Short mmCIF file of C-alpha atoms (C1' of nucleotides) in Angstrom, two decimals:
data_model
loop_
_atom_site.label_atom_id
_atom_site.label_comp_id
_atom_site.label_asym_id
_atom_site.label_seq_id
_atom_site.Cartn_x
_atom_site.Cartn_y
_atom_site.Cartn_z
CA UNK A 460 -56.19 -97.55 19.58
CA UNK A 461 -55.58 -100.65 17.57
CA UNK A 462 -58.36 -102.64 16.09
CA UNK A 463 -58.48 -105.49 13.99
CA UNK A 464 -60.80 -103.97 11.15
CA UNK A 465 -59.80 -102.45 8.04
CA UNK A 466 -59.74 -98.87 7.96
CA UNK A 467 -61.52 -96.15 5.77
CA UNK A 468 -60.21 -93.06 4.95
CA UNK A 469 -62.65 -90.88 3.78
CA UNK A 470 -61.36 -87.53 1.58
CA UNK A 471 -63.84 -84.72 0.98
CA UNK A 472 -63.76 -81.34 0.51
CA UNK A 473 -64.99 -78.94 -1.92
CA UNK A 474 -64.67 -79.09 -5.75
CA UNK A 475 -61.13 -78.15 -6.99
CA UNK A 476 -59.92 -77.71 -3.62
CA UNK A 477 -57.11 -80.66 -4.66
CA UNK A 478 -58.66 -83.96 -3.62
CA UNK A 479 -57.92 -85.99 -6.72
CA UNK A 480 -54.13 -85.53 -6.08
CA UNK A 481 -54.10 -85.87 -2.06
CA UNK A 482 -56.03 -88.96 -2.66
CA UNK A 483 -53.20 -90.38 -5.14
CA UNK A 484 -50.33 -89.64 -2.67
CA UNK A 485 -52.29 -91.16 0.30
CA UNK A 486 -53.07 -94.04 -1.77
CA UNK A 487 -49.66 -94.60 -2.27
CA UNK A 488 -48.50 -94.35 1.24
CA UNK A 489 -51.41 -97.29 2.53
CA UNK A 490 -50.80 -98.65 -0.47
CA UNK A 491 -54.24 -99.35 -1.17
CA UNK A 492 -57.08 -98.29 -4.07
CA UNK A 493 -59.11 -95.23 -4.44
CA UNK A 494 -62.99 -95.43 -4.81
CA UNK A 495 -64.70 -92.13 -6.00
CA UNK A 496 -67.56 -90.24 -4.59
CA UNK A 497 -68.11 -88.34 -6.83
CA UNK A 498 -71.86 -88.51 -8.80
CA UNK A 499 -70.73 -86.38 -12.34
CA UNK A 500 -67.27 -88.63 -12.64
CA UNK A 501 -69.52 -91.85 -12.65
CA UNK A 502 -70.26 -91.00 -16.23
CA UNK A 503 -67.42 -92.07 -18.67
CA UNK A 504 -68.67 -89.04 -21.26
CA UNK A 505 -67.89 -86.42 -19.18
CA UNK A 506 -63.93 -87.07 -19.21
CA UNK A 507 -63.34 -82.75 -18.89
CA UNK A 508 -65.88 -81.15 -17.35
CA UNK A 509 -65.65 -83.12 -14.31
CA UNK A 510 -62.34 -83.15 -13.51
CA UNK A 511 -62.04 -86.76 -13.08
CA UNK A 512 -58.62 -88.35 -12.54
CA UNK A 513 -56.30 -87.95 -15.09
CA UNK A 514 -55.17 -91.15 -17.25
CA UNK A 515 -51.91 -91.09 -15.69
CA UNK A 516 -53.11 -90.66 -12.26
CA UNK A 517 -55.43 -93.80 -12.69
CA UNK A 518 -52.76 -95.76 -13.90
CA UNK A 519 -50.50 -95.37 -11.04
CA UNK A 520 -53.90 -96.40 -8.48
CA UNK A 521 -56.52 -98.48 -9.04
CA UNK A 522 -59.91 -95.91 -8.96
CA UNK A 523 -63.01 -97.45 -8.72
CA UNK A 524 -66.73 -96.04 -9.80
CA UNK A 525 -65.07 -93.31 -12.18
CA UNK A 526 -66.30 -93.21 -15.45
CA UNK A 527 -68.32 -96.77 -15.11
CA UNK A 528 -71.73 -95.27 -16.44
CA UNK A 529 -73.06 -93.93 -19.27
CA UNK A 530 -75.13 -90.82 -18.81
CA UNK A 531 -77.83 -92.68 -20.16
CA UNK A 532 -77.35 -95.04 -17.20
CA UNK A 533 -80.26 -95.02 -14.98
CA UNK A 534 -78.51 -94.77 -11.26
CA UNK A 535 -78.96 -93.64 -7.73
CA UNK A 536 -77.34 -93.32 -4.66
CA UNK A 537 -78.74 -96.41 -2.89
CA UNK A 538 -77.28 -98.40 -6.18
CA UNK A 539 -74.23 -96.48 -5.19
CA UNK A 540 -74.35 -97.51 -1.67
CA UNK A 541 -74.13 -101.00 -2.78
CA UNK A 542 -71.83 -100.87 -5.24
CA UNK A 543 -69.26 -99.24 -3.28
CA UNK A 544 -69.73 -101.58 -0.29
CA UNK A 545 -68.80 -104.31 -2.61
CA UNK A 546 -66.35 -103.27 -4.00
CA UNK A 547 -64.85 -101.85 -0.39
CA UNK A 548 -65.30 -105.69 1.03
CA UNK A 549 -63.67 -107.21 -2.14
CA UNK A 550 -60.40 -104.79 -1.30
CA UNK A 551 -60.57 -105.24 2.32
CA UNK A 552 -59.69 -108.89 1.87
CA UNK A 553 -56.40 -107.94 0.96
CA UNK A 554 -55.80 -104.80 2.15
CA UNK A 555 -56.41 -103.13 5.48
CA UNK A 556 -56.76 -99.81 3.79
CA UNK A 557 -59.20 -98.56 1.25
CA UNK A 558 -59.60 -94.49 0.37
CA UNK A 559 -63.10 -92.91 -0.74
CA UNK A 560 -62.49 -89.80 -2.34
CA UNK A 561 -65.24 -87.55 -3.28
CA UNK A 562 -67.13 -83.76 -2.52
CA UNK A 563 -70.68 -85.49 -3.14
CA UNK A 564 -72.22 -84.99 0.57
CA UNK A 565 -75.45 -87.39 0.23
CA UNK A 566 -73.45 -90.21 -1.27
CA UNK A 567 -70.25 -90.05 1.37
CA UNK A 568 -72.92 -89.92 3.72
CA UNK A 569 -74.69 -93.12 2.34
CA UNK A 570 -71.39 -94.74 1.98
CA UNK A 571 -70.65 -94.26 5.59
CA UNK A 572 -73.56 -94.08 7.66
CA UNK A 573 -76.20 -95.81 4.87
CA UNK A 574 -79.67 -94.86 4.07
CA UNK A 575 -83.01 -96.04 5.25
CA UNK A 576 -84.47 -99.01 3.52
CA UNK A 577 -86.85 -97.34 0.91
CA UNK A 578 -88.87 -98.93 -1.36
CA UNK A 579 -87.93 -99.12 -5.30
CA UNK A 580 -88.11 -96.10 -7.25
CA UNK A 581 -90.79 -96.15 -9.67
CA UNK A 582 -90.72 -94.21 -12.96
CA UNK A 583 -94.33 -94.23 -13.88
CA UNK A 584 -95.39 -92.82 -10.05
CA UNK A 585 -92.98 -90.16 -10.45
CA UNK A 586 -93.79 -88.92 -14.19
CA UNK A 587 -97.30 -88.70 -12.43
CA UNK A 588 -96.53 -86.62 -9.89
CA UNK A 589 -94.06 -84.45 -11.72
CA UNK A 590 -96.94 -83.65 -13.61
CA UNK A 591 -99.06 -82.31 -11.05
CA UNK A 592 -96.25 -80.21 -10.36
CA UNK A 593 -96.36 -79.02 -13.59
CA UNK A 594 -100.25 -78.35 -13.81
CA UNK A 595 -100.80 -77.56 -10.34
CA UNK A 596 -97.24 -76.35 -8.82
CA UNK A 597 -96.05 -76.20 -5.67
CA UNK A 598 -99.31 -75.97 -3.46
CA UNK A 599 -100.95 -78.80 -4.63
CA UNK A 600 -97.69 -80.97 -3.80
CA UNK A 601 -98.25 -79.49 -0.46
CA UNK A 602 -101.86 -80.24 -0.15
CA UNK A 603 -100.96 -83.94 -1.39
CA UNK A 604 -97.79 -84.35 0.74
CA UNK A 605 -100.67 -82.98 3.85
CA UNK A 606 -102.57 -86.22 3.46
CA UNK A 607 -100.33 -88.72 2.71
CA UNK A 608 -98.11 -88.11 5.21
CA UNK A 609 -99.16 -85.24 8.21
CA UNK A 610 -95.79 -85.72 10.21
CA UNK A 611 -93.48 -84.58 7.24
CA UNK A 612 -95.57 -82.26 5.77
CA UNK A 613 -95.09 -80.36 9.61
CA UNK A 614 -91.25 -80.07 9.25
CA UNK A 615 -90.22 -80.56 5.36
CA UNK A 616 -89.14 -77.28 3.10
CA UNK A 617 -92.60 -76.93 2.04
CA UNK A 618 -91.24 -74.50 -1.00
CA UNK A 619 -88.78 -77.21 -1.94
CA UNK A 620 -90.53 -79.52 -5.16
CA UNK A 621 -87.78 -81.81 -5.12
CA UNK A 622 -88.56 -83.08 -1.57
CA UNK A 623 -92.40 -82.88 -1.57
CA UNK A 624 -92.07 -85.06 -4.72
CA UNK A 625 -89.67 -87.33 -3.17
CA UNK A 626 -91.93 -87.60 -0.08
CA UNK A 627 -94.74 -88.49 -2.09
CA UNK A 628 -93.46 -90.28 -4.02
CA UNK A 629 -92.37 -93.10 -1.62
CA UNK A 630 -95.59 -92.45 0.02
CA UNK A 631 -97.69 -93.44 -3.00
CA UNK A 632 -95.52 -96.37 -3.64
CA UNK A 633 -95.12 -98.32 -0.75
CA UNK A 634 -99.29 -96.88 1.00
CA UNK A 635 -97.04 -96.19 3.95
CA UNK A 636 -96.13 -92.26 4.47
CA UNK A 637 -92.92 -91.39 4.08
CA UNK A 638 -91.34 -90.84 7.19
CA UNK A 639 -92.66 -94.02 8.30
CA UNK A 640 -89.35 -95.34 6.61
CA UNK A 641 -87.20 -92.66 8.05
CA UNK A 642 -85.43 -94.00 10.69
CA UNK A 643 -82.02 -92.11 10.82
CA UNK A 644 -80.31 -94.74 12.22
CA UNK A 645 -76.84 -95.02 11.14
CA UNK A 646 -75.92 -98.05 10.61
CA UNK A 647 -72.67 -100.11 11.65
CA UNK A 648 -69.84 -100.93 9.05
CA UNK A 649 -67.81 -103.77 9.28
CA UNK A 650 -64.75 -101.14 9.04
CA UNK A 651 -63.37 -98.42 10.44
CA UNK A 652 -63.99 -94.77 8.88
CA UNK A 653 -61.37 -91.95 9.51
CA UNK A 654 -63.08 -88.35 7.96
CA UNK A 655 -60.79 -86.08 6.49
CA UNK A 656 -61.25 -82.70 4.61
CA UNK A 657 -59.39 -80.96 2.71
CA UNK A 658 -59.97 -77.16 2.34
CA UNK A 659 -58.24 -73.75 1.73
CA UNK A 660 -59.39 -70.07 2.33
CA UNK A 661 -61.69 -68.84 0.11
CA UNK A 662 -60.22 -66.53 -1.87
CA UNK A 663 -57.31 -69.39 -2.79
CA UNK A 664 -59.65 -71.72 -3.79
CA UNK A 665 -61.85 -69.55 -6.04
CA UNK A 666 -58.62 -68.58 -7.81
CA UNK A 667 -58.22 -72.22 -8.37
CA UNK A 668 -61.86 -72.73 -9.48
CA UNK A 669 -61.69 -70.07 -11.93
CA UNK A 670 -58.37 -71.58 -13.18
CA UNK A 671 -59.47 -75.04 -13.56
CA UNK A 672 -62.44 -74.02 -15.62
CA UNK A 673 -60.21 -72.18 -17.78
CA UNK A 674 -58.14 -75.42 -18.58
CA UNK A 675 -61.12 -77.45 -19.07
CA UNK A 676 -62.24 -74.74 -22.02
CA UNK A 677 -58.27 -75.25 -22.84
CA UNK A 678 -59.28 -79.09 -22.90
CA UNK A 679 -61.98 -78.98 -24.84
CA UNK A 680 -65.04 -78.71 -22.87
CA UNK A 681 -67.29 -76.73 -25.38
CA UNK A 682 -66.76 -80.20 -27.49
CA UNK A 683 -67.60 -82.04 -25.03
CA UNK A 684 -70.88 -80.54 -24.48
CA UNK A 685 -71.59 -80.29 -27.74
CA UNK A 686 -71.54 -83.83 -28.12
CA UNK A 687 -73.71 -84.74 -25.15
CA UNK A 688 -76.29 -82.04 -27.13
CA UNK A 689 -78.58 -84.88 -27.56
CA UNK A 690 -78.37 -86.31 -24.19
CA UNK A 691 -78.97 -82.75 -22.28
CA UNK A 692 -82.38 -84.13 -20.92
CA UNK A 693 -80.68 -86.58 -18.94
CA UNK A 694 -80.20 -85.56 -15.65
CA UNK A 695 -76.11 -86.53 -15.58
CA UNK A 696 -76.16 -83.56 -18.07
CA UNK A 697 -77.62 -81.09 -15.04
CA UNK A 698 -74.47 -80.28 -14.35
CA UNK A 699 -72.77 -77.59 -14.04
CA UNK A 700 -70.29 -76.51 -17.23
CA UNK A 701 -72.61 -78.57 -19.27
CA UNK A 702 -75.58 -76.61 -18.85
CA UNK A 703 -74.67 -73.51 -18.99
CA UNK A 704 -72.71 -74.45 -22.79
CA UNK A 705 -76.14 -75.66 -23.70
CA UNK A 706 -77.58 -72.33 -23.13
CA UNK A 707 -74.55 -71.01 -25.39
CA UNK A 708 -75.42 -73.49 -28.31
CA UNK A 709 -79.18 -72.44 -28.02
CA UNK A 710 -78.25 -69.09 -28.63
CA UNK A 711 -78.86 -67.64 -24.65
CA UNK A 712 -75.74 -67.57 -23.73
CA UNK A 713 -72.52 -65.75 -25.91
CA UNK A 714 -69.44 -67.88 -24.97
CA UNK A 715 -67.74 -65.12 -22.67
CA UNK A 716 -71.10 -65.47 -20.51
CA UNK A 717 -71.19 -69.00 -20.51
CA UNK A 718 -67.65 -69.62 -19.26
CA UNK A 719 -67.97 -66.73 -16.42
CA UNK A 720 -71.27 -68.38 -15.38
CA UNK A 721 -69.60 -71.89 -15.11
CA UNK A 722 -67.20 -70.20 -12.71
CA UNK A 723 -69.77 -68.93 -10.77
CA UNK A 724 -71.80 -72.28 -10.81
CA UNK A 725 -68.80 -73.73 -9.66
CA UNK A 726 -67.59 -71.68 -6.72
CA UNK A 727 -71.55 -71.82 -5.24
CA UNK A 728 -71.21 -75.38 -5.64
CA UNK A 729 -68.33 -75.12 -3.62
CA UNK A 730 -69.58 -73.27 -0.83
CA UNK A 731 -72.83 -75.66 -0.92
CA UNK A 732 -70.47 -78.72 -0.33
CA UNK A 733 -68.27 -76.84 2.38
CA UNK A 734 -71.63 -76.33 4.23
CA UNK A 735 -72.82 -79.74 3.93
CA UNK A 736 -69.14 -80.86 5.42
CA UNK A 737 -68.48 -78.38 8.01
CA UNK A 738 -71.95 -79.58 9.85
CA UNK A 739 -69.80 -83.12 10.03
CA UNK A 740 -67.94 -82.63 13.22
CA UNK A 741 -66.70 -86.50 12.52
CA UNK A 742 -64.36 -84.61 9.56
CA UNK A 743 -60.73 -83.72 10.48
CA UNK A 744 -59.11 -80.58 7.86
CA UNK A 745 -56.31 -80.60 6.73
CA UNK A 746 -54.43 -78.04 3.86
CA UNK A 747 -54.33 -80.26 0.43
CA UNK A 748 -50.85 -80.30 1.00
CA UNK A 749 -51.07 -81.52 4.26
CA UNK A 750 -50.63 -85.47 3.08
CA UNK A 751 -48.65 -86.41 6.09
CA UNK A 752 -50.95 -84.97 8.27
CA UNK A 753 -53.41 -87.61 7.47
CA UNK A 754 -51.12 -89.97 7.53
CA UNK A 755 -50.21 -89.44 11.10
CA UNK A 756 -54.10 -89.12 11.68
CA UNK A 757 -54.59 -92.93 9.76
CA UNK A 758 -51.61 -94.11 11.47
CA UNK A 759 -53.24 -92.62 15.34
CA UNK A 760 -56.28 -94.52 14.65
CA UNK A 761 -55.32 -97.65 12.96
"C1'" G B 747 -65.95 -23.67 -24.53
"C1'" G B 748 -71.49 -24.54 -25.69
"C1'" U B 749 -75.93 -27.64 -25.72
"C1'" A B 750 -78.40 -32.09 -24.24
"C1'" U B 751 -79.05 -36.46 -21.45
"C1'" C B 752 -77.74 -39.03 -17.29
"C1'" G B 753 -75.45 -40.18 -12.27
"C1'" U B 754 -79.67 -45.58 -7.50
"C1'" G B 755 -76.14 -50.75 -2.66
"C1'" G B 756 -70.04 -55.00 -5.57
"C1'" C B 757 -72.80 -55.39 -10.57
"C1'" C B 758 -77.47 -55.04 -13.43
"C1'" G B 759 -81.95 -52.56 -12.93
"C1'" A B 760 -87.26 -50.40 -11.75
"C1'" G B 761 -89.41 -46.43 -9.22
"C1'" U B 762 -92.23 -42.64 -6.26
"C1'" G B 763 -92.73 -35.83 -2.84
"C1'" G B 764 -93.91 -39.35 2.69
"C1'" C B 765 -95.67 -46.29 2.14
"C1'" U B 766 -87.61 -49.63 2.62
"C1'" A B 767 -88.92 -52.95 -6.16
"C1'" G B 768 -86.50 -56.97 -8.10
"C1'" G B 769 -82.40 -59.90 -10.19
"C1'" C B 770 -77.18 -61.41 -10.02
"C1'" A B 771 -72.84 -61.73 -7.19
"C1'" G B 772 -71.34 -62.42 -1.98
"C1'" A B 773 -72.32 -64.54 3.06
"C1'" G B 774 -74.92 -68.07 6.09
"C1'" G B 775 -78.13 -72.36 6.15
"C1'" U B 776 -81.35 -76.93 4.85
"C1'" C B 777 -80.33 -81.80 3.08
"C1'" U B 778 -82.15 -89.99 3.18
"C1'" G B 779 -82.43 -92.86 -4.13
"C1'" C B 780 -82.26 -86.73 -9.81
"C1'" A B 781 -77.34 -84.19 -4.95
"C1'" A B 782 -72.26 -80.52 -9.66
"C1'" A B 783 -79.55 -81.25 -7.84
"C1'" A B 784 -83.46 -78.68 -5.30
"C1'" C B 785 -84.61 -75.12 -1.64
"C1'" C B 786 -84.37 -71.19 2.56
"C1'" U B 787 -82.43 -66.64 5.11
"C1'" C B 788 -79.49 -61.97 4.94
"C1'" G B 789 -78.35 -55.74 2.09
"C1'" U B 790 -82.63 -48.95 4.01
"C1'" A B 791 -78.56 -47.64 -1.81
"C1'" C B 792 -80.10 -43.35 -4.36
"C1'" A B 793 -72.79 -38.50 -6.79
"C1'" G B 794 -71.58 -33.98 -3.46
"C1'" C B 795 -73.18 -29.29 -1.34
"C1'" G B 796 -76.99 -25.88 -0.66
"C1'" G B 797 -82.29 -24.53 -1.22
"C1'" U B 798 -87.88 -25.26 -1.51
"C1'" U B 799 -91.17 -28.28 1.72
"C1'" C B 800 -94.19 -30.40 7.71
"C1'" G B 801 -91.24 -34.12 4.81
"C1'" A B 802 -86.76 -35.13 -0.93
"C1'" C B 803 -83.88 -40.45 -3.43
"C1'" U B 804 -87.91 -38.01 -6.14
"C1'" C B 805 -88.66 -30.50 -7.19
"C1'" C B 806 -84.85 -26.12 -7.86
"C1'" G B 807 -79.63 -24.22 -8.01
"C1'" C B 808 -74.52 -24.96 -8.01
"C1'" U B 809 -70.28 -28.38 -8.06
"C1'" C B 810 -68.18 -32.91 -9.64
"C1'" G B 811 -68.39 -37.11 -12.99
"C1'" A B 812 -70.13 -39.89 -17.45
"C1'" U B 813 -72.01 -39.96 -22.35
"C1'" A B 814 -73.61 -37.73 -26.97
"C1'" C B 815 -73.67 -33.82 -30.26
"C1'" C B 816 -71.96 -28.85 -31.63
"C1'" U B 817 -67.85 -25.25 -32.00
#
RNA sequence: GGUAUCGUGGCCGAGUGGCUAGGCAGAGGUCUGCAAAACCUCGUACAGCGGUUCGACUCCGCUCGAUACCU
């Protein structure tokens, strides 16, 4: 199958499974550039606890959208959506070969398939209804959600805040309910996308979660969080090996309890993405190793 | 050796003579602008052996184990 578009290749898997590296190497072969999907290394303060590429590795490829926000950057994923397409268009026009590499589901997803035109998020509707929440709770989210929009309200995770506020939210904003907007329809790319994952049995890649985390505390990472302290409101600071320190500094937490709960954070996060990606039947796995496997995969399709 | 207390699912932990606490871990799942987020589903376990009882995880005895104190 030959085509005349340039060609995708997307690299996901689960966190620490060995992405960063597999990306490098493929990289190399296309020689092409690496843009990240990954929503914690956007943020250039969090240099440890997100394992972002190393300064070595980004000097031999050219990574995009790692480390170009502050977590005091306001951001989303449809801002992501754009950026990324830009940036994929600028390197199409002299490459044929771009790699995405990334474990964030939502955002791969957006990058590949795009999301529904929504209206513009609006700060002063959502402090509203976060504080409904707040006096009111769950029901009376449900009870609004019921009469702004009847069709959602029938098949959302009615115990789930974050989507009843969501739903409302656009609801409120645009007078239209929400699922109005939801159309689903994927839309069409002006370049080819090859899925790959990469993934190893469980037991392996806990090991290798639990190791990483312990080089991170080698790295420094109760510094690091102790200097985003003031910033732990922001919600680039919900993250997990962050949190958990902040729980240590406030006295919850002793240390030996923080760092075994930021292993544990960090392996459910891992089986969260590996069940967001398996349900992708689009994604072909391969062993981290397995470079040349992808390589003949990119090389079938191309 | 003696005395006392205790022994609940991988871990923590409540409890009652009959009505399967709960939490964590683990597994599976949901997913359209906060996504390393948010949320859902899943476990009949009471140390062992006898006895009392219509019925015992809960009462009694013994055994084993743990802990504390005494000698």
């Amino acid at each position: 199958m030959t085509t005349d578009q340039p060609c995708l290749v997307i690299v996901c898997g689960p966190t620490a499974v060995g992405k960063t590296r597999a990306a490098i190497t493929l990289a190399k072969e296309l020689n092409c550039e690496i843009i990240s999907a990954d929503a914690r290394q956007f943020y250039s303060e969090l240099k440890i606890g997100t394992a972002p590429p190393s300064s070595s590795e980004l000097k031999q490829i050219r990574h995009h959208l790692i480390g170009h926000l502050s977590v005091k950057d306001p951001y989303n994923i449809g801002i992501y959506e754009k950026d990324a397409l830009l940036i994929l268009d600028r390197l199409f026009r002299s490459s044929r070969f771009a790699v995405v590499v990334g474990g964030s589901g939502l955002y791969l997803h957006a990058l590949c398939h795009g999301l529904d035109l929504l209206p513009e998020h609006d700060q002063q509707v959502r402090e509203e209804i976060n504080r409904l929440f707040q006096s009111s709770g769950v029901t009376a989210l449900q009870e609004k959600l019921k009469v702004l929009d009847h069709d959602y309200y029938e098949k959302v995770d009615l115990s789930n805040p974050a989507r009843l506020i969501r739903a409302i939210e656009v609801s409120l904003i645009s007078g239209k309910p929400y699922s109005s907007f939801r159309k689903q329809a994927p839309q069409t790319r002006p370049f080819r996308i090859i899925k790959t994952g990469l993934d190893l049995p469980r037991e392996e890649l806990y090991r290798r979660i639990d190791r990483r985390v312990d080089e991170m505390i080698w790295n420094g990472l109760l510094e690091e969080a102790r200097s985003m302290l003031p910033f732990r409101s922001f919600n680039a600071l919900n993250t997990v090996g962050y949190k958990e320190f902040f729980e240590y500094f406030d006295g919850k937490l002793s240390l030996e309890e923080a760092i075994i709960l930021i292993k544990q954070h960090t392996r459910n996060y891992a089986k969260r993405q590996l069940t967001w990606f398996r349900r992708d039947n689009e994604i072909t796995w391969f062993h981290p190793e397995d470079v040349s496997g992808i390589l003949k995969l990119v090389t079938r399709h191309s």
